[in-house]
CSV table of C-alpha atoms in Angstrom, one decimal:
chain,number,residue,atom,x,y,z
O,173,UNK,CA,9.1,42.1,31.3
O,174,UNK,CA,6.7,42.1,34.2
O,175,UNK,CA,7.9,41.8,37.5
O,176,UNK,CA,5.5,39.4,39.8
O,177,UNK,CA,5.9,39.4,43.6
O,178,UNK,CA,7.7,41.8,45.0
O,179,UNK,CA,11.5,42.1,45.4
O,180,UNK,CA,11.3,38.2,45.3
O,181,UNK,CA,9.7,37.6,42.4
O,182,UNK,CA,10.6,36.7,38.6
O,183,UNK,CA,10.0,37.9,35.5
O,184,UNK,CA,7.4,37.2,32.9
O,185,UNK,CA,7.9,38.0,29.2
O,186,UNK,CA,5.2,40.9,28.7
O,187,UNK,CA,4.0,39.7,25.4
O,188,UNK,CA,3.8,35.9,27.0
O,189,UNK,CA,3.0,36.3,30.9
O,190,UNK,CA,2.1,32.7,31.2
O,191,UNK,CA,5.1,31.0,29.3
O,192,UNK,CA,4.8,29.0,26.6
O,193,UNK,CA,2.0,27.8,24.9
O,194,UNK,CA,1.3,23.9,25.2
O,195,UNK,CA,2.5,22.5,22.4
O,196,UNK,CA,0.0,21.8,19.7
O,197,UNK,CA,-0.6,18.3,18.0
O,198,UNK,CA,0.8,19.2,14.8
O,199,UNK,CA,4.0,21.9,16.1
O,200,UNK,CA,7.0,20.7,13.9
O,201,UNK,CA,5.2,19.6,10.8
O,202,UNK,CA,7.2,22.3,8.8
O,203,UNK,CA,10.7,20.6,9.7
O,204,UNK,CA,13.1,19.1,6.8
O,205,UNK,CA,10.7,16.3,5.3
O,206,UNK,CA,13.6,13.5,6.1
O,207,UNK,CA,12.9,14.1,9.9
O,208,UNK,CA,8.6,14.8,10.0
O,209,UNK,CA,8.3,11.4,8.0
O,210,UNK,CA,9.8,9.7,11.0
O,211,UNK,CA,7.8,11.2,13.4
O,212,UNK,CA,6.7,10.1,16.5
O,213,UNK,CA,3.5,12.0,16.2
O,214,UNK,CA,1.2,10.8,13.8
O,215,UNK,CA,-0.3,14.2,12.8
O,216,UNK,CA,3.5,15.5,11.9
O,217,UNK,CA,3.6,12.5,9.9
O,218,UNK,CA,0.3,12.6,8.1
O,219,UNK,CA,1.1,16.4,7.2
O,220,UNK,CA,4.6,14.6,6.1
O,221,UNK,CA,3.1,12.5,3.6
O,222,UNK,CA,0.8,15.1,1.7
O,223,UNK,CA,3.9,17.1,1.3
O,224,UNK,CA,6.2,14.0,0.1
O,225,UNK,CA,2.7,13.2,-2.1
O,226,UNK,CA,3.1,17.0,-3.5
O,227,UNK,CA,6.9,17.0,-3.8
O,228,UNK,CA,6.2,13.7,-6.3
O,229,UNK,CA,3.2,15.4,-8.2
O,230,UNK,CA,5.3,18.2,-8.7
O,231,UNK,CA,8.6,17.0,-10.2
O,232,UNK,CA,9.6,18.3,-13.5
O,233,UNK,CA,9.8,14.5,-14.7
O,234,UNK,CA,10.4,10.4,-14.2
O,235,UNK,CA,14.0,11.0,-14.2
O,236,UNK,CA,14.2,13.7,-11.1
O,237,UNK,CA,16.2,12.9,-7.8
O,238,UNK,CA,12.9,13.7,-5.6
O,239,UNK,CA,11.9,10.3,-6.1
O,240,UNK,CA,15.3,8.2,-4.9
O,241,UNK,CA,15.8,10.7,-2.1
O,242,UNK,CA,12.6,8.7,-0.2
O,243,UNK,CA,12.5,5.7,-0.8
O,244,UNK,CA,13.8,4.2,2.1
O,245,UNK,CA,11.1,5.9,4.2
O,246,UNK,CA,8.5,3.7,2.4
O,247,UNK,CA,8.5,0.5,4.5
O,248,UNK,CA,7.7,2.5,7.6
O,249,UNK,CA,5.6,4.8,5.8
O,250,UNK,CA,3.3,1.7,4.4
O,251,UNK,CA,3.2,0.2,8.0
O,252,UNK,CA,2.0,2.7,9.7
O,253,UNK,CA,0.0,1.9,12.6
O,254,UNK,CA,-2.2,5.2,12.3
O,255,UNK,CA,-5.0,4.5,9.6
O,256,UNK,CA,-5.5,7.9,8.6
O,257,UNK,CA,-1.4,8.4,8.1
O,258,UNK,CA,-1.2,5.1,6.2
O,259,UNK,CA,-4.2,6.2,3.9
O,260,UNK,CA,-1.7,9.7,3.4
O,261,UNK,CA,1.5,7.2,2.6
O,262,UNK,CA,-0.3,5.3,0.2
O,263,UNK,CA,-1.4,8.0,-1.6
O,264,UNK,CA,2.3,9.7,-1.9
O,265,UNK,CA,3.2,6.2,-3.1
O,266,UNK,CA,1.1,5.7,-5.7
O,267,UNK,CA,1.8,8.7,-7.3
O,268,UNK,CA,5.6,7.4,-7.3
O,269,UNK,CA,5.0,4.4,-9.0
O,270,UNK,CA,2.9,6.2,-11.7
O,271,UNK,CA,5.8,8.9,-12.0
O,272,UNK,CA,8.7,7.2,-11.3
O,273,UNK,CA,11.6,6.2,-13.5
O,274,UNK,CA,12.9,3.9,-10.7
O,275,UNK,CA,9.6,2.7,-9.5
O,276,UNK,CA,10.3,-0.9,-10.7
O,277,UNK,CA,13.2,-1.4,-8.6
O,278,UNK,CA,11.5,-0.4,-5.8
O,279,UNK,CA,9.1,-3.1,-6.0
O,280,UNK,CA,10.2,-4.8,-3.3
O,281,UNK,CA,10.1,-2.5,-1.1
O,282,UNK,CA,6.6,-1.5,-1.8
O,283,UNK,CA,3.8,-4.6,-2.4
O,284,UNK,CA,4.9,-7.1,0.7
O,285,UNK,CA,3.8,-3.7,2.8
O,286,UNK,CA,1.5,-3.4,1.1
O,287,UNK,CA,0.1,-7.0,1.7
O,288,UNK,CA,1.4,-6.9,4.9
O,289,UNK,CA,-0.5,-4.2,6.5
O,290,UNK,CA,-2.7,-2.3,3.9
O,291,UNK,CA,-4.6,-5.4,2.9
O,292,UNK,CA,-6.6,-5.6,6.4
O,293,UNK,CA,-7.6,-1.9,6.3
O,294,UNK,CA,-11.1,-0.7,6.5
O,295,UNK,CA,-10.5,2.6,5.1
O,296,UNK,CA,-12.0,3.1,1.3
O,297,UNK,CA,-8.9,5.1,0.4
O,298,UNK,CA,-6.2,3.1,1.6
O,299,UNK,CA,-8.1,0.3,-0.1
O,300,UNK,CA,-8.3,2.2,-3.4
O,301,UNK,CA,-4.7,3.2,-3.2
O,302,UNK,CA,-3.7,-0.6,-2.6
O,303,UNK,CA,-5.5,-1.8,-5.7
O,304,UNK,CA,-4.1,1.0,-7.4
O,305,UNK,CA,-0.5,0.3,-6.6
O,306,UNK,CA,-0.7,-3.3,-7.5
O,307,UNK,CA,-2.3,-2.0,-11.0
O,308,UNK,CA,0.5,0.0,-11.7
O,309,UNK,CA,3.0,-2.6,-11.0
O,310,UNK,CA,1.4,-5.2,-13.5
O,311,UNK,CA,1.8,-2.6,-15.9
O,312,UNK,CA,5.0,-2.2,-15.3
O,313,UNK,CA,5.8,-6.0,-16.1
O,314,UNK,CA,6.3,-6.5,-12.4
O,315,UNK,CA,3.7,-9.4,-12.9
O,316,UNK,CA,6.1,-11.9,-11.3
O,317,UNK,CA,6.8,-9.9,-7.9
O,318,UNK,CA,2.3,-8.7,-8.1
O,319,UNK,CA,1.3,-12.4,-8.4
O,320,UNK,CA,3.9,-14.1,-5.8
O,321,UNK,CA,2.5,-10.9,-2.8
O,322,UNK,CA,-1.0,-11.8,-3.7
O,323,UNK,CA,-0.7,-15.1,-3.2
O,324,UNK,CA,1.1,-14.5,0.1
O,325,UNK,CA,-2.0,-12.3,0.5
O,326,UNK,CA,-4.3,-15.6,0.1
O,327,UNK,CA,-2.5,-17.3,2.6
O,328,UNK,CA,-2.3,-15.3,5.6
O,329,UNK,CA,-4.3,-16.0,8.4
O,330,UNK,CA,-6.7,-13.0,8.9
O,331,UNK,CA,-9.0,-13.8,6.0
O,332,UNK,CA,-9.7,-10.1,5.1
O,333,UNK,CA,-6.2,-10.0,3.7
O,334,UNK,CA,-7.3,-13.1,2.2
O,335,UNK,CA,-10.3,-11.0,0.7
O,336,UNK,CA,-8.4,-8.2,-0.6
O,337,UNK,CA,-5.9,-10.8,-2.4
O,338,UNK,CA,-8.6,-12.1,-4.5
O,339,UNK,CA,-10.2,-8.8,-5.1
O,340,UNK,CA,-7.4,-7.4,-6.9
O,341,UNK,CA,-6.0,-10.9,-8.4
O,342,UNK,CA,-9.6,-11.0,-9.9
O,343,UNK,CA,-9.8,-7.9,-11.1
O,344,UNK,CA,-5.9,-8.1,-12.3
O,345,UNK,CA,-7.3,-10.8,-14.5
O,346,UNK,CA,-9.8,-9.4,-15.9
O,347,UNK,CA,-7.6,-6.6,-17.0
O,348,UNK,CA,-4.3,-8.2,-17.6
O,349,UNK,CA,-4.6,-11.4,-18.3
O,350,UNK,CA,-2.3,-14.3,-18.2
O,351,UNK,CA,0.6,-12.3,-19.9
O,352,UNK,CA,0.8,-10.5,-16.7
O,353,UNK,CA,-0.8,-12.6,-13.7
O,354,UNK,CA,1.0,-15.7,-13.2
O,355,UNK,CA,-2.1,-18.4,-13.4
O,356,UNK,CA,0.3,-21.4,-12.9
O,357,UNK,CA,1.2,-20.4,-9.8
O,358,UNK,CA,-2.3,-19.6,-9.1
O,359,UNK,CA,-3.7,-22.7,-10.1
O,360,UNK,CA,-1.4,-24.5,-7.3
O,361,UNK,CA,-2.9,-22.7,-4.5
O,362,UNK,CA,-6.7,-22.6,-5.2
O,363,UNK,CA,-7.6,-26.0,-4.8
O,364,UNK,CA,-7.0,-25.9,-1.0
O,365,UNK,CA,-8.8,-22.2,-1.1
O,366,UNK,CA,-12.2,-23.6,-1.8
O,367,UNK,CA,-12.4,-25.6,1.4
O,368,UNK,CA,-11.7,-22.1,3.1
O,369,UNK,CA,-14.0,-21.8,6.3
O,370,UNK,CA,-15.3,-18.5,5.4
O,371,UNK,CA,-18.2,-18.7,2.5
O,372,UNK,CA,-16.5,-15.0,0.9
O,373,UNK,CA,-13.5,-16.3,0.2
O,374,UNK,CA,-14.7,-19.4,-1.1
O,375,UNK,CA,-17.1,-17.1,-3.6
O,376,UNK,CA,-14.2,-15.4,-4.5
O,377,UNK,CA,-11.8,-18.4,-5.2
O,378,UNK,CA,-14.5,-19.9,-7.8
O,379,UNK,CA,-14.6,-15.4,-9.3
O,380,UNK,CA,-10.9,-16.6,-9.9
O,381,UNK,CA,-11.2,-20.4,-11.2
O,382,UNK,CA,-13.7,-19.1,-13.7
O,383,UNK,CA,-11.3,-15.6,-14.9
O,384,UNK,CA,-8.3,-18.3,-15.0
O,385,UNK,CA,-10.4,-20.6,-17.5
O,386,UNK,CA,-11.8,-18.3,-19.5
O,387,UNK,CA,-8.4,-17.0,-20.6
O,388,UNK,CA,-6.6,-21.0,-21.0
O,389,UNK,CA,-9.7,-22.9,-21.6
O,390,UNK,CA,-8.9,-26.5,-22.3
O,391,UNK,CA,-5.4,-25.9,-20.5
O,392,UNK,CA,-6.8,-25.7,-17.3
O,393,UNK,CA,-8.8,-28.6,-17.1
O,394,UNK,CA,-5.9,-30.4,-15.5
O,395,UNK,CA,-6.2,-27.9,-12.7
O,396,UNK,CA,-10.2,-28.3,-12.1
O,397,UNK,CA,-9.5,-32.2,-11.6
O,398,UNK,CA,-8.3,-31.0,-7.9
O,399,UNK,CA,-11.1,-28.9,-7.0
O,400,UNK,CA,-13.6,-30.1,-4.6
């Protein structure tokens, strides 16, 4: 050690004179996964999710434990207020539904997150992911829990969860059909949609009416009788 100032002084490691280092923005991103997903910092927590997004990718099957040992992180982990982390969580989370064994009875603890907080984001991933997820789970024959979030999703208040409801109900449609999406319980809430003050989710509403029909035809005629 160096001694500094005189008889009086104190002593500075020689390899560190100044002390420590500031701490840097992402220091403590190689802790146990269990603790960087919770995170206060949002870097730790983005560099948290790629590895929980590589532990998934990398499990020798559906069946392995990796998958149940997280999922009570994923409420959090979809709500997360940084955009770039909760493009990162996401991602790990769609690959567990694709992988997954018990991805179906996690379905509650995924989509309402989902349509809670992902729906109004701006960034093309997290928007990919989203659409993704909700994919997956109509696959799955989780039709019932899909369709009753999206159409929470077309009643919210901020109209570009709103948008992103449709989106994927449309498109969920086109690529399901009514096996999966549950029209009836569509049919019930569009009539009110196309009075909707914003002219984009009005479009989209009429995208709908029209995917509904051409799967029922004559069946949804007593539906239309509603719509102004």
């Amino acid at each position: 050690a160096i001694k500094v100032g005189g008889s009086g002084g104190y002593n500075l490691d020689s390899a560190n004179p100044f002390g420590a280092a500031p701490a840097k923005p992402d220091e403590g991103a190689n802790g146990p996964l269990e603790e960087i997903l919770i995170s206060k910092n949002w870097k730790i927590r983005n560099s948290a999710y790629k590895k929980l997004t590589q532990e998934f990718k990398m499990a020798e099957d559906e069946k392995s434990s990796v998958f149940s040992k997280y999922t009570g992180f994923f409420k959090k982990m979809l709500i997360d207020t940084n955009p770039a982390a909760q493009a990162e969580a996401t991602e790990a989370i769609k690959i567990f539904v694709d992988r997954a064994q018990i991805a179906k009875k996690c379905v509650d603890d995924v989509l309402p997150h989902l349509v809670k907080k992902a729906f109004a984001s701006n960034k093309a991933t997290t928007k990919a992911n989203t659409e993704e997820i909700f994919s997956l789970y109509f696959e799955l024959g989780c039709g019932e829990q899909a369709t009753t979030q999206l159409l929470a999703g077309m009643k919210s208040p901020n109209f570009k969860v709103t948008l992103t409801a449709l989106n994927i109900t449309i498109k969920a449609m086109k690529e399901f059909g009514p096996k999966h999406v549950q029209y009836s319980k569509l049919t019930k809430t569009m009539p009110s949609m196309f009075n909707h003050k914003k002219g984009e989710v009005r479009e989209l509403v009429h995208q709908l009416a029209c995917e509904v029909f051409g799967f029922i035809g004559p069946m949804f005629h007593e539906q239309i009788k509603n719509f102004k």
